[in-house]
């Protein structure tokens, strides 16, 4: 196992709950969000150009769409934002006390989107699958804090995190169908933090950000810990590979709930040359 830091500051920011870094391969930019700030950020590492727009409600995830624009996992449902800023709901289902959280696009272009209660009550959240034509299927209906979701390079395994369980679970997956045979992949030990967002690399390694753990870890496809990236911020939230060759690991961080936040809490960090990522599919809608 190797351990090092090697991080750099990609974007110095004061996001309350930075989350969901996603590399947009077509636009060659990183998309990331501030859930509680209701903001969607973009960052072009080649030019340094940044954009930000404000959503009308808390936003749990923002992913590229195949036809341009973004699919947004919002407090009251899943919405489609066009490249010109137009908006419409794909699925509108407000539930008092509940909000959106992390989401991911499956190999077939469908969206797996999670929810959670603001009070993080057990069983108050869900994981659902949304297709481009608006079909909605419940994957899990007994979740506390729905978080990281990702797929193996061959698309046959789906990894998933419900953070309070301290586990990364794995399912068997077949494109276009709901995942089956949920089982533990990795359990984070007491004192190691809570697993939050994850990404899968080209070798099938699973990288996970550890909330209150101040680190990102990589596990081999066999579930063996083989790399730890120590961070100055206690609450990294998610990670994703980006850059022209998908070798730079971007890490989002949070300030919320910390009495004396680290100066970099809320910023977007990057570890150049950390590994080799996979091209992420765009939402088909």
mmCIF file of C-alpha atoms in Angstrom:
data_model
loop_
_atom_site.group_PDB
_atom_site.id
_atom_site.type_symbol
_atom_site.label_atom_id
_atom_site.label_comp_id
_atom_site.label_asym_id
_atom_site.label_seq_id
_atom_site.Cartn_x
_atom_site.Cartn_y
_atom_site.Cartn_z
ATOM 1 C CA UNK A 1 0.000 0.000 0.000
ATOM 2 C CA UNK A 2 1.244 3.490 -0.831
ATOM 3 C CA UNK A 3 0.390 6.687 1.046
ATOM 4 C CA UNK A 4 1.034 10.289 0.077
ATOM 5 C CA UNK A 5 -0.680 13.621 -0.384
ATOM 6 C CA UNK A 6 0.457 15.328 -3.581
ATOM 7 C CA UNK A 7 -2.689 17.419 -3.877
ATOM 8 C CA UNK A 8 -2.905 20.834 -5.510
ATOM 9 C CA UNK A 9 -5.616 23.502 -5.374
ATOM 10 C CA UNK A 10 -7.669 23.416 -8.580
ATOM 11 C CA UNK A 11 -10.298 25.963 -7.491
ATOM 12 C CA UNK A 12 -10.110 27.885 -4.239
ATOM 13 C CA UNK A 13 -13.717 28.161 -3.108
ATOM 14 C CA UNK A 14 -15.841 28.290 0.046
ATOM 15 C CA UNK A 15 -18.503 25.783 -0.899
ATOM 16 C CA UNK A 16 -20.683 24.755 2.032
ATOM 17 C CA UNK A 17 -21.033 21.229 0.651
ATOM 18 C CA UNK A 18 -18.888 20.794 -2.444
ATOM 19 C CA UNK A 19 -19.791 17.540 -4.191
ATOM 20 C CA UNK A 20 -20.011 15.469 -7.349
ATOM 21 C CA UNK A 21 -16.966 16.279 -9.517
ATOM 22 C CA UNK A 22 -17.677 15.008 -13.032
ATOM 23 C CA UNK A 23 -15.466 15.283 -16.105
ATOM 24 C CA UNK A 24 -17.369 16.446 -19.186
ATOM 25 C CA UNK A 25 -15.273 14.862 -21.939
ATOM 26 C CA UNK A 26 -16.991 16.736 -24.775
ATOM 27 C CA UNK A 27 -16.468 20.160 -23.212
ATOM 28 C CA UNK A 28 -13.125 19.220 -21.591
ATOM 29 C CA UNK A 29 -14.187 20.723 -18.293
ATOM 30 C CA UNK A 30 -15.019 19.609 -14.789
ATOM 31 C CA UNK A 31 -18.533 20.040 -13.396
ATOM 32 C CA UNK A 32 -19.024 20.141 -9.639
ATOM 33 C CA UNK A 33 -21.659 21.447 -7.260
ATOM 34 C CA UNK A 34 -22.304 23.054 -3.892
ATOM 35 C CA UNK A 35 -25.392 21.231 -2.650
ATOM 36 C CA UNK A 36 -26.380 23.634 0.118
ATOM 37 C CA UNK A 37 -25.261 26.695 -1.849
ATOM 38 C CA UNK A 38 -27.543 25.635 -4.742
ATOM 39 C CA UNK A 39 -24.701 26.225 -7.198
ATOM 40 C CA UNK A 40 -23.354 24.359 -10.202
ATOM 41 C CA UNK A 41 -19.717 25.133 -11.019
ATOM 42 C CA UNK A 42 -17.614 24.363 -14.076
ATOM 43 C CA UNK A 43 -13.832 24.555 -14.364
ATOM 44 C CA UNK A 44 -11.659 24.326 -17.477
ATOM 45 C CA UNK A 45 -8.173 23.317 -16.311
ATOM 46 C CA UNK A 46 -6.563 24.245 -19.639
ATOM 47 C CA UNK A 47 -7.686 27.885 -19.565
ATOM 48 C CA UNK A 48 -8.602 28.311 -15.911
ATOM 49 C CA UNK A 49 -12.049 29.529 -16.970
ATOM 50 C CA UNK A 50 -14.820 29.041 -14.436
ATOM 51 C CA UNK A 51 -18.582 29.410 -14.584
ATOM 52 C CA UNK A 52 -21.281 29.146 -11.933
ATOM 53 C CA UNK A 53 -25.048 29.248 -11.980
ATOM 54 C CA UNK A 54 -27.544 29.158 -9.133
ATOM 55 C CA UNK A 55 -30.375 26.621 -8.994
ATOM 56 C CA UNK A 56 -33.739 27.451 -7.447
ATOM 57 C CA UNK A 57 -33.359 24.697 -4.856
ATOM 58 C CA UNK A 58 -30.669 22.482 -3.355
ATOM 59 C CA UNK A 59 -28.914 20.458 -6.039
ATOM 60 C CA UNK A 60 -27.485 16.999 -5.328
ATOM 61 C CA UNK A 61 -25.799 16.287 -8.664
ATOM 62 C CA UNK A 62 -25.232 17.702 -12.153
ATOM 63 C CA UNK A 63 -24.241 15.441 -15.064
ATOM 64 C CA UNK A 64 -23.759 16.095 -18.794
ATOM 65 C CA UNK A 65 -26.523 15.200 -21.243
ATOM 66 C CA UNK A 66 -25.803 13.563 -24.586
ATOM 67 C CA UNK A 67 -27.584 16.344 -26.451
ATOM 68 C CA UNK A 68 -25.998 19.163 -24.459
ATOM 69 C CA UNK A 69 -26.969 20.756 -21.173
ATOM 70 C CA UNK A 70 -27.192 19.006 -17.808
ATOM 71 C CA UNK A 71 -29.397 16.610 -15.901
ATOM 72 C CA UNK A 72 -29.870 17.873 -12.338
ATOM 73 C CA UNK A 73 -30.771 15.886 -9.244
ATOM 74 C CA UNK A 74 -32.739 18.535 -7.351
ATOM 75 C CA UNK A 75 -34.556 18.660 -4.032
ATOM 76 C CA UNK A 76 -37.948 18.049 -5.630
ATOM 77 C CA UNK A 77 -36.947 15.676 -8.429
ATOM 78 C CA UNK A 78 -34.830 15.270 -11.548
ATOM 79 C CA UNK A 79 -34.713 18.137 -14.027
ATOM 80 C CA UNK A 80 -33.219 18.822 -17.453
ATOM 81 C CA UNK A 81 -31.315 22.040 -18.063
ATOM 82 C CA UNK A 82 -30.710 22.929 -21.696
ATOM 83 C CA UNK A 83 -27.518 24.529 -22.974
ATOM 84 C CA UNK A 84 -29.391 27.838 -23.327
ATOM 85 C CA UNK A 85 -30.559 27.723 -19.709
ATOM 86 C CA UNK A 86 -34.066 26.412 -20.345
ATOM 87 C CA UNK A 87 -35.413 24.005 -17.741
ATOM 88 C CA UNK A 88 -38.071 21.311 -17.444
ATOM 89 C CA UNK A 89 -38.779 18.532 -14.987
ATOM 90 C CA UNK A 90 -38.125 14.943 -16.031
ATOM 91 C CA UNK A 91 -39.585 13.677 -12.750
ATOM 92 C CA UNK A 92 -41.172 15.934 -10.130
ATOM 93 C CA UNK A 93 -41.816 14.382 -6.709
ATOM 94 C CA UNK A 94 -41.482 16.791 -3.758
ATOM 95 C CA UNK A 95 -41.279 15.084 -0.364
ATOM 96 C CA UNK A 96 -41.216 17.356 2.718
ATOM 97 C CA UNK A 97 -37.944 17.078 4.601
ATOM 98 C CA UNK A 98 -36.166 15.218 1.798
ATOM 99 C CA UNK A 99 -33.558 16.386 -0.692
ATOM 100 C CA UNK A 100 -31.474 15.059 -3.544
ATOM 101 C CA UNK A 101 -27.952 13.767 -3.060
ATOM 102 C CA UNK A 102 -25.346 12.067 -5.256
ATOM 103 C CA UNK A 103 -26.155 10.601 -8.677
ATOM 104 C CA UNK A 104 -24.343 8.778 -11.482
ATOM 105 C CA UNK A 105 -24.961 7.892 -15.120
ATOM 106 C CA UNK A 106 -25.004 4.173 -15.908
ATOM 107 C CA UNK A 107 -23.346 2.621 -18.975
ATOM 108 C CA UNK A 108 -26.721 2.625 -20.779
ATOM 109 C CA UNK A 109 -27.195 6.378 -20.252
ATOM 110 C CA UNK A 110 -29.791 6.129 -17.480
ATOM 111 C CA UNK A 111 -29.415 8.128 -14.261
ATOM 112 C CA UNK A 112 -29.141 6.511 -10.846
ATOM 113 C CA UNK A 113 -30.125 9.301 -8.446
ATOM 114 C CA UNK A 114 -30.202 9.232 -4.654
ATOM 115 C CA UNK A 115 -32.168 11.094 -2.020
ATOM 116 C CA UNK A 116 -31.898 11.548 1.750
ATOM 117 C CA UNK A 117 -33.739 13.314 4.519
ATOM 118 C CA UNK A 118 -32.243 16.548 5.798
ATOM 119 C CA UNK A 119 -32.155 14.965 9.270
ATOM 120 C CA UNK A 120 -30.460 11.845 7.785
ATOM 121 C CA UNK A 121 -33.130 9.587 9.282
ATOM 122 C CA UNK A 122 -32.570 5.884 8.527
ATOM 123 C CA UNK A 123 -34.799 4.664 5.725
ATOM 124 C CA UNK A 124 -35.755 8.191 4.683
ATOM 125 C CA UNK A 125 -33.869 8.113 1.408
ATOM 126 C CA UNK A 126 -34.006 6.231 -1.871
ATOM 127 C CA UNK A 127 -31.999 5.270 -4.934
ATOM 128 C CA UNK A 128 -33.917 5.376 -8.218
ATOM 129 C CA UNK A 129 -33.203 4.833 -11.902
ATOM 130 C CA UNK A 130 -34.393 7.380 -14.473
ATOM 131 C CA UNK A 131 -34.376 6.892 -18.239
ATOM 132 C CA UNK A 132 -34.411 9.536 -20.933
ATOM 133 C CA UNK A 133 -38.109 8.977 -21.633
ATOM 134 C CA UNK A 134 -39.027 9.579 -17.988
ATOM 135 C CA UNK A 135 -39.350 5.973 -16.806
ATOM 136 C CA UNK A 136 -38.670 5.850 -13.056
ATOM 137 C CA UNK A 137 -37.788 2.676 -11.167
ATOM 138 C CA UNK A 138 -37.000 2.365 -7.468
ATOM 139 C CA UNK A 139 -33.724 0.554 -6.889
ATOM 140 C CA UNK A 140 -33.577 0.930 -3.090
ATOM 141 C CA UNK A 141 -36.256 2.374 -0.818
ATOM 142 C CA UNK A 142 -34.575 2.017 2.583
ATOM 143 C CA UNK A 143 -31.552 4.338 2.461
ATOM 144 C CA UNK A 144 -30.241 6.872 4.969
ATOM 145 C CA UNK A 145 -27.651 8.901 3.013
ATOM 146 C CA UNK A 146 -27.493 7.776 -0.618
ATOM 147 C CA UNK A 147 -24.022 8.481 -1.959
ATOM 148 C CA UNK A 148 -21.330 7.163 -4.301
ATOM 149 C CA UNK A 149 -22.369 5.036 -7.277
ATOM 150 C CA UNK A 150 -20.135 3.681 -10.041
ATOM 151 C CA UNK A 151 -19.581 0.818 -12.472
ATOM 152 C CA UNK A 152 -16.725 -1.563 -13.216
ATOM 153 C CA UNK A 153 -14.908 -1.099 -16.554
ATOM 154 C CA UNK A 154 -16.871 -3.962 -18.126
ATOM 155 C CA UNK A 155 -20.181 -2.629 -16.773
ATOM 156 C CA UNK A 156 -21.021 -5.871 -14.988
ATOM 157 C CA UNK A 157 -20.661 -4.591 -11.420
ATOM 158 C CA UNK A 158 -22.242 -1.572 -9.730
ATOM 159 C CA UNK A 159 -20.755 -0.100 -6.560
ATOM 160 C CA UNK A 160 -22.918 1.848 -4.122
ATOM 161 C CA UNK A 161 -22.613 3.651 -0.779
ATOM 162 C CA UNK A 162 -25.189 4.369 1.913
ATOM 163 C CA UNK A 163 -22.782 6.358 4.074
ATOM 164 C CA UNK A 164 -23.913 5.497 7.630
ATOM 165 C CA UNK A 165 -23.378 1.786 6.909
ATOM 166 C CA UNK A 166 -19.633 2.548 6.498
ATOM 167 C CA UNK A 167 -19.706 0.125 3.565
ATOM 168 C CA UNK A 168 -19.118 0.153 -0.139
ATOM 169 C CA UNK A 169 -21.522 -2.449 -1.486
ATOM 170 C CA UNK A 170 -21.422 -4.139 -4.877
ATOM 171 C CA UNK A 171 -24.229 -5.459 -7.093
ATOM 172 C CA UNK A 172 -24.329 -7.528 -10.248
ATOM 173 C CA UNK A 173 -25.449 -5.280 -13.077
ATOM 174 C CA UNK A 174 -26.781 -5.730 -16.580
ATOM 175 C CA UNK A 175 -27.392 -2.641 -18.690
ATOM 176 C CA UNK A 176 -31.016 -1.585 -18.806
ATOM 177 C CA UNK A 177 -31.958 -3.635 -15.755
ATOM 178 C CA UNK A 178 -32.002 -3.023 -12.031
ATOM 179 C CA UNK A 179 -28.936 -4.249 -10.120
ATOM 180 C CA UNK A 180 -29.208 -7.503 -8.143
ATOM 181 C CA UNK A 181 -27.374 -9.523 -5.456
ATOM 182 C CA UNK A 182 -26.226 -6.694 -3.167
ATOM 183 C CA UNK A 183 -23.235 -7.654 -1.011
ATOM 184 C CA UNK A 184 -20.458 -5.890 0.944
ATOM 185 C CA UNK A 185 -17.332 -4.965 -1.019
ATOM 186 C CA UNK A 186 -15.408 -2.956 1.620
ATOM 187 C CA UNK A 187 -16.168 -1.856 5.174
ATOM 188 C CA UNK A 188 -14.454 1.263 6.530
ATOM 189 C CA UNK A 189 -13.067 0.716 10.010
ATOM 190 C CA UNK A 190 -14.059 2.823 13.027
ATOM 191 C CA UNK A 191 -12.062 6.047 12.977
ATOM 192 C CA UNK A 192 -11.544 5.889 9.212
ATOM 193 C CA UNK A 193 -14.426 8.193 8.401
ATOM 194 C CA UNK A 194 -17.575 7.586 6.391
ATOM 195 C CA UNK A 195 -17.500 6.584 2.722
ATOM 196 C CA UNK A 196 -19.016 9.312 0.550
ATOM 197 C CA UNK A 197 -18.502 9.687 -3.199
ATOM 198 C CA UNK A 198 -16.613 7.155 -5.325
ATOM 199 C CA UNK A 199 -15.158 6.631 -8.765
ATOM 200 C CA UNK A 200 -13.853 3.551 -10.574
ATOM 201 C CA UNK A 201 -10.608 3.635 -12.552
ATOM 202 C CA UNK A 202 -9.620 1.901 -15.780
ATOM 203 C CA UNK A 203 -8.158 -1.056 -13.866
ATOM 204 C CA UNK A 204 -11.350 -1.526 -11.858
ATOM 205 C CA UNK A 205 -9.944 0.065 -8.722
ATOM 206 C CA UNK A 206 -12.480 1.847 -6.524
ATOM 207 C CA UNK A 207 -11.512 5.280 -5.176
ATOM 208 C CA UNK A 208 -13.586 6.607 -2.278
ATOM 209 C CA UNK A 209 -13.639 9.947 -0.443
ATOM 210 C CA UNK A 210 -13.844 9.564 3.330
ATOM 211 C CA UNK A 211 -15.993 12.164 5.115
ATOM 212 C CA UNK A 212 -14.358 12.899 8.489
ATOM 213 C CA UNK A 213 -11.498 10.697 7.327
ATOM 214 C CA UNK A 214 -9.445 13.403 5.628
ATOM 215 C CA UNK A 215 -8.432 11.062 2.814
ATOM 216 C CA UNK A 216 -9.243 9.364 -0.453
ATOM 217 C CA UNK A 217 -8.556 5.624 -0.619
ATOM 218 C CA UNK A 218 -8.169 3.236 -3.527
ATOM 219 C CA UNK A 219 -9.264 -0.383 -3.240
ATOM 220 C CA UNK A 220 -8.330 -3.046 -5.788
ATOM 221 C CA UNK A 221 -11.100 -4.978 -7.558
ATOM 222 C CA UNK A 222 -10.565 -7.636 -4.885
ATOM 223 C CA UNK A 223 -11.323 -5.103 -2.136
ATOM 224 C CA UNK A 224 -7.725 -4.720 -0.930
ATOM 225 C CA UNK A 225 -6.628 -1.247 0.202
ATOM 226 C CA UNK A 226 -3.600 -0.263 -1.861
ATOM 227 C CA UNK A 227 -3.427 3.537 -1.806
ATOM 228 C CA UNK A 228 -4.244 6.397 0.554
ATOM 229 C CA UNK A 229 -4.151 10.087 -0.377
ATOM 230 C CA UNK A 230 -4.046 12.195 2.765
ATOM 231 C CA UNK A 231 -5.775 15.577 2.592
ATOM 232 C CA UNK A 232 -5.729 18.681 4.796
ATOM 233 C CA UNK A 233 -9.506 18.964 4.782
ATOM 234 C CA UNK A 234 -11.382 16.584 7.123
ATOM 235 C CA UNK A 235 -14.441 16.327 4.873
ATOM 236 C CA UNK A 236 -13.613 15.313 1.316
ATOM 237 C CA UNK A 237 -16.877 14.373 -0.337
ATOM 238 C CA UNK A 238 -16.255 12.826 -3.758
ATOM 239 C CA UNK A 239 -13.620 12.227 -6.415
ATOM 240 C CA UNK A 240 -13.407 11.836 -10.197
ATOM 241 C CA UNK A 241 -10.724 11.536 -12.847
ATOM 242 C CA UNK A 242 -10.415 14.343 -15.352
ATOM 243 C CA UNK A 243 -8.051 16.162 -17.678
ATOM 244 C CA UNK A 244 -7.297 15.423 -21.315
ATOM 245 C CA UNK A 245 -5.935 11.958 -20.520
ATOM 246 C CA UNK A 246 -8.138 11.269 -17.464
ATOM 247 C CA UNK A 247 -5.156 10.913 -15.127
ATOM 248 C CA UNK A 248 -5.843 13.777 -12.693
ATOM 249 C CA UNK A 249 -7.988 12.988 -9.656
ATOM 250 C CA UNK A 250 -10.293 15.858 -8.673
ATOM 251 C CA UNK A 251 -11.619 15.917 -5.110
ATOM 252 C CA UNK A 252 -14.503 18.026 -3.787
ATOM 253 C CA UNK A 253 -14.618 19.112 -0.137
ATOM 254 C CA UNK A 254 -17.082 20.590 2.370
ATOM 255 C CA UNK A 255 -17.122 23.249 5.080
ATOM 256 C CA UNK A 256 -20.536 22.546 6.577
ATOM 257 C CA UNK A 257 -20.716 21.411 10.188
ATOM 258 C CA UNK A 258 -17.137 22.330 11.064
ATOM 259 C CA UNK A 259 -16.628 24.973 13.764
ATOM 260 C CA UNK A 260 -13.243 26.074 12.441
ATOM 261 C CA UNK A 261 -13.014 24.957 8.799
ATOM 262 C CA UNK A 262 -9.605 24.371 7.276
ATOM 263 C CA UNK A 263 -8.772 27.226 4.864
ATOM 264 C CA UNK A 264 -9.154 24.819 1.937
ATOM 265 C CA UNK A 265 -12.438 23.295 3.092
ATOM 266 C CA UNK A 266 -14.961 23.917 0.323
ATOM 267 C CA UNK A 267 -12.292 24.067 -2.380
ATOM 268 C CA UNK A 268 -11.786 21.731 -5.325
ATOM 269 C CA UNK A 269 -8.489 19.853 -5.027
ATOM 270 C CA UNK A 270 -6.602 17.820 -7.626
ATOM 271 C CA UNK A 271 -3.931 15.120 -7.505
ATOM 272 C CA UNK A 272 -2.130 15.166 -10.883
ATOM 273 C CA UNK A 273 -1.216 11.815 -12.367
ATOM 274 C CA UNK A 274 -3.046 9.848 -9.682
ATOM 275 C CA UNK A 275 -4.190 7.061 -12.000
ATOM 276 C CA UNK A 276 -6.219 6.463 -15.139
ATOM 277 C CA UNK A 277 -9.942 7.079 -15.208
ATOM 278 C CA UNK A 278 -12.771 5.915 -17.442
ATOM 279 C CA UNK A 279 -14.761 8.077 -19.852
ATOM 280 C CA UNK A 280 -18.088 8.638 -18.148
ATOM 281 C CA UNK A 281 -21.277 8.273 -20.196
ATOM 282 C CA UNK A 282 -23.619 11.221 -20.620
ATOM 283 C CA UNK A 283 -27.280 11.023 -19.665
ATOM 284 C CA UNK A 284 -29.212 9.878 -22.718
ATOM 285 C CA UNK A 285 -31.965 12.497 -22.358
#
